[in-house]
Coordinates of C-alpha atoms and ligand atoms in Angstrom, one line a residue:
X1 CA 22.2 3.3 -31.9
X2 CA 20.4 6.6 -31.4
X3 CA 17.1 7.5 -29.2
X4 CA 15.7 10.5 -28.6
X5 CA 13.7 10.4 -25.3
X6 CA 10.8 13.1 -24.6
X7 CA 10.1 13.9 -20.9
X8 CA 12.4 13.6 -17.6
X9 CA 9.4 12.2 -15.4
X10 CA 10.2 9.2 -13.8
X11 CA 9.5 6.9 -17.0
X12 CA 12.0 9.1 -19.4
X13 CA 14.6 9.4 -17.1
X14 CA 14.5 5.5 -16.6
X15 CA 14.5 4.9 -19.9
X16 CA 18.0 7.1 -20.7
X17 CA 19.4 6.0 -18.0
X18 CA 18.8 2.0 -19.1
X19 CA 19.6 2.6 -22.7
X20 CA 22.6 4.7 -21.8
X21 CA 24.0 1.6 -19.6
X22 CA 23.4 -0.8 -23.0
X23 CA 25.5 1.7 -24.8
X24 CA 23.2 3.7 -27.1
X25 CA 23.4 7.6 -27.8
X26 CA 20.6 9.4 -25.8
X27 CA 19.2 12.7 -25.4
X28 CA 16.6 13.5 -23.2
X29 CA 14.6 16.7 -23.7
X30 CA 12.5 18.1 -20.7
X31 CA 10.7 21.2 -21.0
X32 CA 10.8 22.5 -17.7
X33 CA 13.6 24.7 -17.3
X34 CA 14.6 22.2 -14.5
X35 CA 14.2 18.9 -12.5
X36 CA 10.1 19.6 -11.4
X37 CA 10.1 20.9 -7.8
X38 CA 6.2 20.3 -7.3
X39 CA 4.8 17.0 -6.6
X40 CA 3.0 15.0 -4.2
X41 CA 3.6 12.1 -1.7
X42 CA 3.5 8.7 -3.5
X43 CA 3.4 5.5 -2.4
X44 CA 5.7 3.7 -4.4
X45 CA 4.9 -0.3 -4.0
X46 CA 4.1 -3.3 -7.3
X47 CA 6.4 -3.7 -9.9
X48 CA 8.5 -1.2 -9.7
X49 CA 10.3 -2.2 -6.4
X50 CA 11.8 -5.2 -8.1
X51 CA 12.8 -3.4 -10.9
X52 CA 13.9 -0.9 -9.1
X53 CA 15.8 -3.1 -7.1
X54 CA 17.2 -4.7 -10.4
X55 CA 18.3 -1.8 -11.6
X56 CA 20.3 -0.8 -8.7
X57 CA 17.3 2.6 -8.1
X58 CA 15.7 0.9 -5.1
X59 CA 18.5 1.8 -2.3
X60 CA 18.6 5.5 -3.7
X61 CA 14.7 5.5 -3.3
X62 CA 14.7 4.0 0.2
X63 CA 17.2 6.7 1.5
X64 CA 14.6 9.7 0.7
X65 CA 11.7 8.2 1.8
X66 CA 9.6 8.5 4.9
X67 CA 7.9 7.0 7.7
X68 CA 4.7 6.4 7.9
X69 CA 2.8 4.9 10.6
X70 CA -1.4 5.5 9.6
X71 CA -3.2 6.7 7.5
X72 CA -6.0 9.0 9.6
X73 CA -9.4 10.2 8.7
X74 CA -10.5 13.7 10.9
X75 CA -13.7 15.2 10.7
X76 CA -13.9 19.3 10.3
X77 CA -13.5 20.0 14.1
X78 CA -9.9 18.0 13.8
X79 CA -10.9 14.7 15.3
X80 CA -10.3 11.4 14.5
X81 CA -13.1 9.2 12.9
X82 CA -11.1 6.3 11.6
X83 CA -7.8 5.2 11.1
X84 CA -5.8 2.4 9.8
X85 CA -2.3 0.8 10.8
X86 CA 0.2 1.7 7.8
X87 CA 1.9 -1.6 8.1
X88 CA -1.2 -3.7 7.1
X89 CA -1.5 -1.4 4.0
X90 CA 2.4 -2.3 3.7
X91 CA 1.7 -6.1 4.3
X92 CA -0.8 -6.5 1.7
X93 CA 0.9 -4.3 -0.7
X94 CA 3.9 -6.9 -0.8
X95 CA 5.6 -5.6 2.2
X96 CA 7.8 -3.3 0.6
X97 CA 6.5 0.5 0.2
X98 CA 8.1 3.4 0.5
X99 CA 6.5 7.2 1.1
X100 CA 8.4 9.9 -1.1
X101 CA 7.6 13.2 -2.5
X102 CA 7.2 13.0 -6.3
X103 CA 10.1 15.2 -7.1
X104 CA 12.3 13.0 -4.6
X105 CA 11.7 10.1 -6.6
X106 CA 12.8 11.8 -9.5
X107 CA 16.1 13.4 -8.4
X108 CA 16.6 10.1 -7.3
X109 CA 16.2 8.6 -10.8
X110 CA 17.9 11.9 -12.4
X111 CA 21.6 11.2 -10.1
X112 CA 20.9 7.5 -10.7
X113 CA 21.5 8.6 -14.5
X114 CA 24.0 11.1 -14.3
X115 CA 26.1 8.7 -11.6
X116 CA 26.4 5.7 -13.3
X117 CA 26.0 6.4 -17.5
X118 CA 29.5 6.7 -18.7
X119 CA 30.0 10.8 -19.1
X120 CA 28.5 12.2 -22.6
X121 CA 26.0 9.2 -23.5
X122 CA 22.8 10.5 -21.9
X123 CA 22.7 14.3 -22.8
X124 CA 20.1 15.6 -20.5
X125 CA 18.3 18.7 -22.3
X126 CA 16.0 21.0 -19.3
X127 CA 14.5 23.9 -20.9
X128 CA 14.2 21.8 -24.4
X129 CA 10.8 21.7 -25.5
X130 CA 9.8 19.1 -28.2
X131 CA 7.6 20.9 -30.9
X132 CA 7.3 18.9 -33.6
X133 CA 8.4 14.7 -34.6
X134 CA 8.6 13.2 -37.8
X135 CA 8.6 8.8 -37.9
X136 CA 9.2 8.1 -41.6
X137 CA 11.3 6.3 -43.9
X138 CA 14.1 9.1 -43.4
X139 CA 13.9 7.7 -39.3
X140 CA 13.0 9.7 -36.4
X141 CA 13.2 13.4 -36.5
X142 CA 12.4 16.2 -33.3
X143 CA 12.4 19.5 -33.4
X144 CA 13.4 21.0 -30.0
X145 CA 12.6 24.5 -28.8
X146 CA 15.1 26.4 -27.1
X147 CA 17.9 28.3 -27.3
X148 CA 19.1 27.6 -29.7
X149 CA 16.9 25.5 -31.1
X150 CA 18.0 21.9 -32.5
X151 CA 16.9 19.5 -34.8
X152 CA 17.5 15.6 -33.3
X153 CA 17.6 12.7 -35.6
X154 CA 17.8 9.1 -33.8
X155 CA 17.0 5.3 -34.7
X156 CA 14.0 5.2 -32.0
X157 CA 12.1 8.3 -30.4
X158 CA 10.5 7.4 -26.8
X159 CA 7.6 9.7 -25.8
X160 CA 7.5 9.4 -22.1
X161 CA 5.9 13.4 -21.8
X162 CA 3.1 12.5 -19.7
X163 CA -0.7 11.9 -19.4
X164 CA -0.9 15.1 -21.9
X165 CA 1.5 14.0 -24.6
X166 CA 2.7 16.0 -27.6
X167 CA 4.2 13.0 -29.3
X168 CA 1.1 10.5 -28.3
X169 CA -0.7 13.6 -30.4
X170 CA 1.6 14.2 -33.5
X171 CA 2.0 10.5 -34.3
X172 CA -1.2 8.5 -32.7
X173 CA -3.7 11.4 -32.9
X174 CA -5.8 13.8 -30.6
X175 CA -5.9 13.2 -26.5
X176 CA -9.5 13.4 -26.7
X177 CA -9.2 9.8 -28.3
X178 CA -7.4 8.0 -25.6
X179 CA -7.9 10.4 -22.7
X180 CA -10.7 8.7 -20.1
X181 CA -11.9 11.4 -17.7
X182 CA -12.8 9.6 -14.4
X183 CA -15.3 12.3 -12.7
X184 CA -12.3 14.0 -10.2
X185 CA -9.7 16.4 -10.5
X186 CA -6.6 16.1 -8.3
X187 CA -4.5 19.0 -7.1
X188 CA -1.5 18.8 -4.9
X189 CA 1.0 21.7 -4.0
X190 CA 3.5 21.8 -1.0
X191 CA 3.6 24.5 1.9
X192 CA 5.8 25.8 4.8
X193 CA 4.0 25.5 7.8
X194 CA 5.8 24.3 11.1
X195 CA 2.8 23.8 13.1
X196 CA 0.9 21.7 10.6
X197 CA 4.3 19.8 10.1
X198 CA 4.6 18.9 13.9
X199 CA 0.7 17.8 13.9
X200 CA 0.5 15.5 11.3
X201 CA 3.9 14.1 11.4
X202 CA 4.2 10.7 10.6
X203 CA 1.2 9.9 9.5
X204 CA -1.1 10.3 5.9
X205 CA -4.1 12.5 7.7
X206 CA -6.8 12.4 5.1
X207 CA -10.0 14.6 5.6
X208 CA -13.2 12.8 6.0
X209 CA -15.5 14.6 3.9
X210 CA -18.0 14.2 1.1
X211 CA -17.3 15.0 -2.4
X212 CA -14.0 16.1 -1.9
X213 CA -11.0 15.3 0.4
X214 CA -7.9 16.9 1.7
X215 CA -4.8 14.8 2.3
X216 CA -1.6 16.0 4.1
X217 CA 2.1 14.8 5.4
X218 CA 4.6 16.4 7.0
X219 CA 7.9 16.4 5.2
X220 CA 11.3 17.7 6.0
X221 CA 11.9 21.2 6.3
X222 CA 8.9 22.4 8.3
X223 CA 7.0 21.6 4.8
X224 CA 3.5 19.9 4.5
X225 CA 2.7 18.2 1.2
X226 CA -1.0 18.8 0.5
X227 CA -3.3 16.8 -1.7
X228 CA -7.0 18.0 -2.4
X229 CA -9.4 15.6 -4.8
X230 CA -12.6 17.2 -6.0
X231 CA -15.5 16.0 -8.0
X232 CA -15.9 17.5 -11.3
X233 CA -18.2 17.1 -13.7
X234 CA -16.7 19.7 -16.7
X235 CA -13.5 17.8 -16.4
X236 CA -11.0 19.3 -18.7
X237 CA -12.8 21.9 -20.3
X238 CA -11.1 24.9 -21.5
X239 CA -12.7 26.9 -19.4
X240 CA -11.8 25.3 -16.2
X241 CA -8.8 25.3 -16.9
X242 CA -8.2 29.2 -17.4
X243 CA -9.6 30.0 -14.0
X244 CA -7.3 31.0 -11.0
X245 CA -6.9 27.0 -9.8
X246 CA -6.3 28.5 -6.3
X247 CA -9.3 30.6 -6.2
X248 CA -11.2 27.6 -7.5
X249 CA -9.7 25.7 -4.7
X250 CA -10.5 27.9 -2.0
X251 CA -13.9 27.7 -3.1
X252 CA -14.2 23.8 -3.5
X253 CA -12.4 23.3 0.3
X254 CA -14.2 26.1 2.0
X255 CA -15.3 24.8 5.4
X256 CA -13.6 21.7 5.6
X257 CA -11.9 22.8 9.2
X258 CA -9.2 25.3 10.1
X259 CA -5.6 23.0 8.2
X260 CA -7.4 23.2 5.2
X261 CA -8.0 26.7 5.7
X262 CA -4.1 27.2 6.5
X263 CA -2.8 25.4 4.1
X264 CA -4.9 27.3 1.3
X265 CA -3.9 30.5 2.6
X266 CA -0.5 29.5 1.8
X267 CA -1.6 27.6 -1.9
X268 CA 0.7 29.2 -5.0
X269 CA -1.8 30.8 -7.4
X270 CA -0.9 28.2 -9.5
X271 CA -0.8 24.6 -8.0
X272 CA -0.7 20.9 -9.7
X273 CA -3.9 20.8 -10.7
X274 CA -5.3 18.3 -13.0
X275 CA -8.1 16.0 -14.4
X276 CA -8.1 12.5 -12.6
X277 CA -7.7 10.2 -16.0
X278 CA -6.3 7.3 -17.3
X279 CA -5.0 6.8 -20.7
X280 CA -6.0 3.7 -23.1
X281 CA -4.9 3.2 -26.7
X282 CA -5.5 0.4 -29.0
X283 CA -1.4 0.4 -29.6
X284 CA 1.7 2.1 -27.8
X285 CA 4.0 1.7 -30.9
X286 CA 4.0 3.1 -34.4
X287 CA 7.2 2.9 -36.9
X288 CA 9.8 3.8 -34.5
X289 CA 7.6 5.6 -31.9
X290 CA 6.8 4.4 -28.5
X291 CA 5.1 5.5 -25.4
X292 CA 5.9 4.6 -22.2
X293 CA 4.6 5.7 -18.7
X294 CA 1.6 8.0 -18.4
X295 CA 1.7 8.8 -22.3
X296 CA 0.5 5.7 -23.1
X297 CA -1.3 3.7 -20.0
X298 CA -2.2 6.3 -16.8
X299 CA -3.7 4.5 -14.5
X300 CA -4.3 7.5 -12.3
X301 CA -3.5 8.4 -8.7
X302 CA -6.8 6.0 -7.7
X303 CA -4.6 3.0 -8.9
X304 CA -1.5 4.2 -6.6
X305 CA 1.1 3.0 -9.1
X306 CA 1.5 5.2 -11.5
X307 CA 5.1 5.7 -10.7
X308 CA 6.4 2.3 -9.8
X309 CA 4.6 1.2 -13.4
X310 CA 6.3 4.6 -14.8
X311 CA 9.6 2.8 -13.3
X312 CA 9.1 -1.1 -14.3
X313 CA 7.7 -0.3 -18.0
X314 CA 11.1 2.1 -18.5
X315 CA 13.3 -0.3 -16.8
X316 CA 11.2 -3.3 -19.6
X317 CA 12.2 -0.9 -22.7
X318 CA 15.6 -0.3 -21.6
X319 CA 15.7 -4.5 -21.3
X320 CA 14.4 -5.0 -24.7
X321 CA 15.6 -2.4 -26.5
X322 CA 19.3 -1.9 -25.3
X323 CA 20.5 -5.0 -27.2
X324 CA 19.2 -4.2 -30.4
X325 CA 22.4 -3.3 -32.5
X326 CA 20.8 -2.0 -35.8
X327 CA 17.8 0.1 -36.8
X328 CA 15.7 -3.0 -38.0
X329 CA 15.7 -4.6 -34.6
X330 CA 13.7 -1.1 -33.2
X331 CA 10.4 -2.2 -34.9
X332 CA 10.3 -5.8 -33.3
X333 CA 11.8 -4.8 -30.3
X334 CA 9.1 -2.4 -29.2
X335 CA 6.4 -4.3 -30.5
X336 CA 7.9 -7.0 -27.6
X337 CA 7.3 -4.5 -25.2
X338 CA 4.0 -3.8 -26.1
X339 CA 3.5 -7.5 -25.9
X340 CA 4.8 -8.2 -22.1
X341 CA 3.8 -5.2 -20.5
X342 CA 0.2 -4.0 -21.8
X343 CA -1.6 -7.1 -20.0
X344 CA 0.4 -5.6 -16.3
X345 CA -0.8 -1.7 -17.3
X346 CA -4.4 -2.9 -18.0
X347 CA -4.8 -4.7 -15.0
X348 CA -4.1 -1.9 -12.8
X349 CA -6.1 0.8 -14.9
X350 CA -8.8 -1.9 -14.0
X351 CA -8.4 -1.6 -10.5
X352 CA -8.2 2.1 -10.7
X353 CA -11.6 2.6 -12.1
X354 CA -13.2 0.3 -10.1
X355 CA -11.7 2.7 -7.0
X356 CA -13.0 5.6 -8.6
X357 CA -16.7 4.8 -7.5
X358 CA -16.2 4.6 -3.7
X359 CA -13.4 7.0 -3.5
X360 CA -14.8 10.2 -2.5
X361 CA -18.4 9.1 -0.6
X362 CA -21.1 10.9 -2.7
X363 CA -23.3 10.9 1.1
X364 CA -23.2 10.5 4.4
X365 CA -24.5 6.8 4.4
X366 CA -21.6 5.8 1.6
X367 CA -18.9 8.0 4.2
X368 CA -20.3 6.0 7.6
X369 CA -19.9 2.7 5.1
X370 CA -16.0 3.9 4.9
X371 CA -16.1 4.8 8.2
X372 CA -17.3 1.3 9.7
X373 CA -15.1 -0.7 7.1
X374 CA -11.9 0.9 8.5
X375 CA -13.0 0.4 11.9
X376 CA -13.3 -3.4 11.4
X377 CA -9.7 -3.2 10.6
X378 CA -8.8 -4.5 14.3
X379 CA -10.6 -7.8 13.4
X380 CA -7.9 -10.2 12.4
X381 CA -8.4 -10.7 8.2
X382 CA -11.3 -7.9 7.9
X383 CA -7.7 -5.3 7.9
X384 CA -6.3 -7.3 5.1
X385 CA -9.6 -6.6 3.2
X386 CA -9.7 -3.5 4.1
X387 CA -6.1 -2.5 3.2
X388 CA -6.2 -4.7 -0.4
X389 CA -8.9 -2.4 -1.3
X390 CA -7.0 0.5 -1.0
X391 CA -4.2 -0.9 -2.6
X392 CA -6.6 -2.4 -5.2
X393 CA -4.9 -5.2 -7.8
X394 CA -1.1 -5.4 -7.5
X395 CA 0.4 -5.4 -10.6
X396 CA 3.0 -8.4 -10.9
Ligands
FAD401 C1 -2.0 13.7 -7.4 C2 -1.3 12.5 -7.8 C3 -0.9 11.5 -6.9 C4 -0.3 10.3 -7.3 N1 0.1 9.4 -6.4 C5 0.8 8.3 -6.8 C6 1.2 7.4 -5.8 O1 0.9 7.4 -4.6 N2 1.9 6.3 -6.3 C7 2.2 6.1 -7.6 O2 2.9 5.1 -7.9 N3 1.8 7.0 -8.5 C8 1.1 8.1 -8.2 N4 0.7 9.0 -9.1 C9 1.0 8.8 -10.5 C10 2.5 9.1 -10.9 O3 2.8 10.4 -10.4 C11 2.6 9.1 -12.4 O4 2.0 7.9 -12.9 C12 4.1 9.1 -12.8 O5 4.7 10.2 -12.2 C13 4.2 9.1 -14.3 O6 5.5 9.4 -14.7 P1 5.9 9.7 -16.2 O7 7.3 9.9 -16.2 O8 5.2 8.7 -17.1 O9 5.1 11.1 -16.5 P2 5.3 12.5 -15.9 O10 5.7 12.5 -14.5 O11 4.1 13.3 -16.2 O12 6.5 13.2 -16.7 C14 6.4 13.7 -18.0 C15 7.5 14.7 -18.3 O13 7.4 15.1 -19.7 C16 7.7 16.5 -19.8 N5 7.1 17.0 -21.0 C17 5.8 17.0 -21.4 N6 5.7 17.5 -22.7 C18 6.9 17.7 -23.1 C19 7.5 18.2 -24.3 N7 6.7 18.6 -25.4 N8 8.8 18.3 -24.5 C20 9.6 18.0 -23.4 N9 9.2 17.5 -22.2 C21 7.8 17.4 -22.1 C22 7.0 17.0 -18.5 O14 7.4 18.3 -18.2 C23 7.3 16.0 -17.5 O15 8.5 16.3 -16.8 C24 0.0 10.2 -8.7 C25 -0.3 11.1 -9.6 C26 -1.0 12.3 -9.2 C27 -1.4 13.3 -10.2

């Protein structure tokens, strides 16, 4: 059996890796050149730490990750206004969460894939564009940019290419039909800074501001990963998006204290910067086609578990799919998939929109609120609350 995968996020590489295991044929087509070096810090807690753990990921994962002990709200001047103990947010959140870098999580996944998949089942394509896909009686056909360029013809074709998929596009229809813009746009980038590094070490220090908010952690290497989330009511227009995003940044965070300043002195012209959005479709499978990941149910960065759903729905597919020994078992199969795993996605793109409304205070009476609800955190009960609201639903 044949599959063509489309994307090496977390969700595609997954996905090879599982149905490279149960013995099919794969090739996995990213379009970035190489693994993505840019990324943000994720908590990684839900259903993807058993899977992970099932799969034999979840040791790999725990050996790049970091410690956290709070997460810390300061004011412009610097100073703390409120802060919360990191292992209540760990307690509620099942107990087990680990703090990694976006790209660690994938290199993880990517020598999880290249490690254990007998050599020549899972050709990994960087620099391979998919252009075009055809689903029809003839099976599955992709056209793949590159040098040179390649035709693929497989029993199945996976489109795990992100919250902006191509193949969600050429065989479900436009974005603008699934694509639910939740009022924020998130941009994240990562910086060499040693004195920022040795001040927020150890801890998630988030800025505690109106309309917008700056979140750092140091990393290794002297590096600070920043995260800034901004109102926006164009969303994804056209012309936001050709605008200098660091330019638009600098204007958004001006004023919001001096390691805001530093850090966006340092910004690439050309950060991570996207809508906040989640992505709902009537059906994730067509003919021989299905989404996984962010192509099909985002829940967005409010919801916290993009990746470790990204890592249990992948981990799902492989389960269904890998036994399926001839192309009539591919419709049924991912249909199944569909079946178990859409109830799990929608609950947590629930809980992400319902997050959406407090997230960034619109005032300063709903920013004292925030303020006084993480301060009752020391009151036995009130920090379990506290903390299952920012973890929101955990998917089971
Ligand atoms: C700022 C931010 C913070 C977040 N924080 C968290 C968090 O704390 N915890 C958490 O669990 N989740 C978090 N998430 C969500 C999480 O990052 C995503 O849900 C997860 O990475 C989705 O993985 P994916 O593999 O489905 O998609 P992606 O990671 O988007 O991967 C898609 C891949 O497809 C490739 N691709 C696209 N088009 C093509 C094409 N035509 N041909 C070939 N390749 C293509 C892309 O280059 C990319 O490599 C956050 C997201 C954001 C934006």
């Amino acid at each position: 059996m044949r599959a063509v995968v489309v994307g090496a996020g977390i969700a595609g590489l997954v996905a090879a890796r599982q149905l490279g295991l149960a013995g099919w044929e794969v090739d996995l087509c990213e379009q970035s050149p190489a693994p993505r070096p840019d990324g943000y810090m994720m908590d990684f807690f839900g259903p993807g730490v058993g899977a992970a753990e099932r799969i034999g990921l979840y040791s790999r994962l725990a050996a790049v990750a970091y410690h956290v002990e709070a997460i810390e709200y300061i004011d412009v001047a610097g100073r703390l206004r409120s802060s919360l103990a990191y292992h209540t947010f760990a307690r509620v959140a099942g107990g087990k969460v680990l703090s990694l870098p976006r790209p660690d999580m994938e290199r993880a996944a990517l020598a999880a894939l290249t490690d254990d998949v007998a050599p020549g089942r899972v050709r990994v394509r960087y620099g391979a564009p998919v252009s075009q896909v055809w689903d029809d009686e003839a099976g599955v056909r992709v056209s793949v940019e590159g040098s040179p360029g390649v035709t693929l013809t497989a029993d199945v074709l996976i489109g795990a290419d992100g919250i902006h998929s191509g193949v969600r596009a050429q065989v479900f229809g436009p974005k603008a039909q699934y694509f639910r813009f939740l009022g924020m746009r998130a941009a994240a980038f990562i910086v060499t800074e040693p004195l920022l590094n040795a001040r927020f070490r150890d801890r998630f220090v988030l800025t505690d501001t109106i309309d917008r908010m700056a979140g750092f952690y140091s990393l290794r290497s002297n590096q600070v990963a920043a995260l800034m989330v901004y109102r926006d009511a164009a969303g994804e227009t056209g012309d936001e998006r050709s605008r200098s995003p660091r330019e638009r940044l600098r204007r958004e965070f001006a004023g919001l204290g001096d390691a805001v300043d530093r850090v966006l002195e340092l910004c690439p012209e050309h950060p991570y910067d996207d809508a906040v959005a989640q992505i709902i479709m009537p059906g994730w499978q067509k003919g021989r086609t299905v989404l996984v990941g962010d192509a099909c149910g985002a829940v967005s960065l409010l919801a916290g578990q993009g990746g470790s759903l990204a890592i249990a729905g992948a981990a799902l597919l492989g389960d269904i799919l890998g036994p399926v020994a001839s192309p009539k078992g591919v419709g049924p199969a991912i249909a199944e998939f569909e079946r178990f795993w859409r109830p799990v996605v929608e609950d947590a793109q629930t809980a992400g929109r319902r997050i959406a409304s407090s997230f960034l205070p619109r005032n300063h009476v709903q920013r004292f609120l925030r303020r006084w609800i993480i301060s009752a955190t020391h009151v036995p009960g009130i920090d379990r609350m506290v903390a299952r609201r920012i973890v929101g639903k955990i998917a089971k």
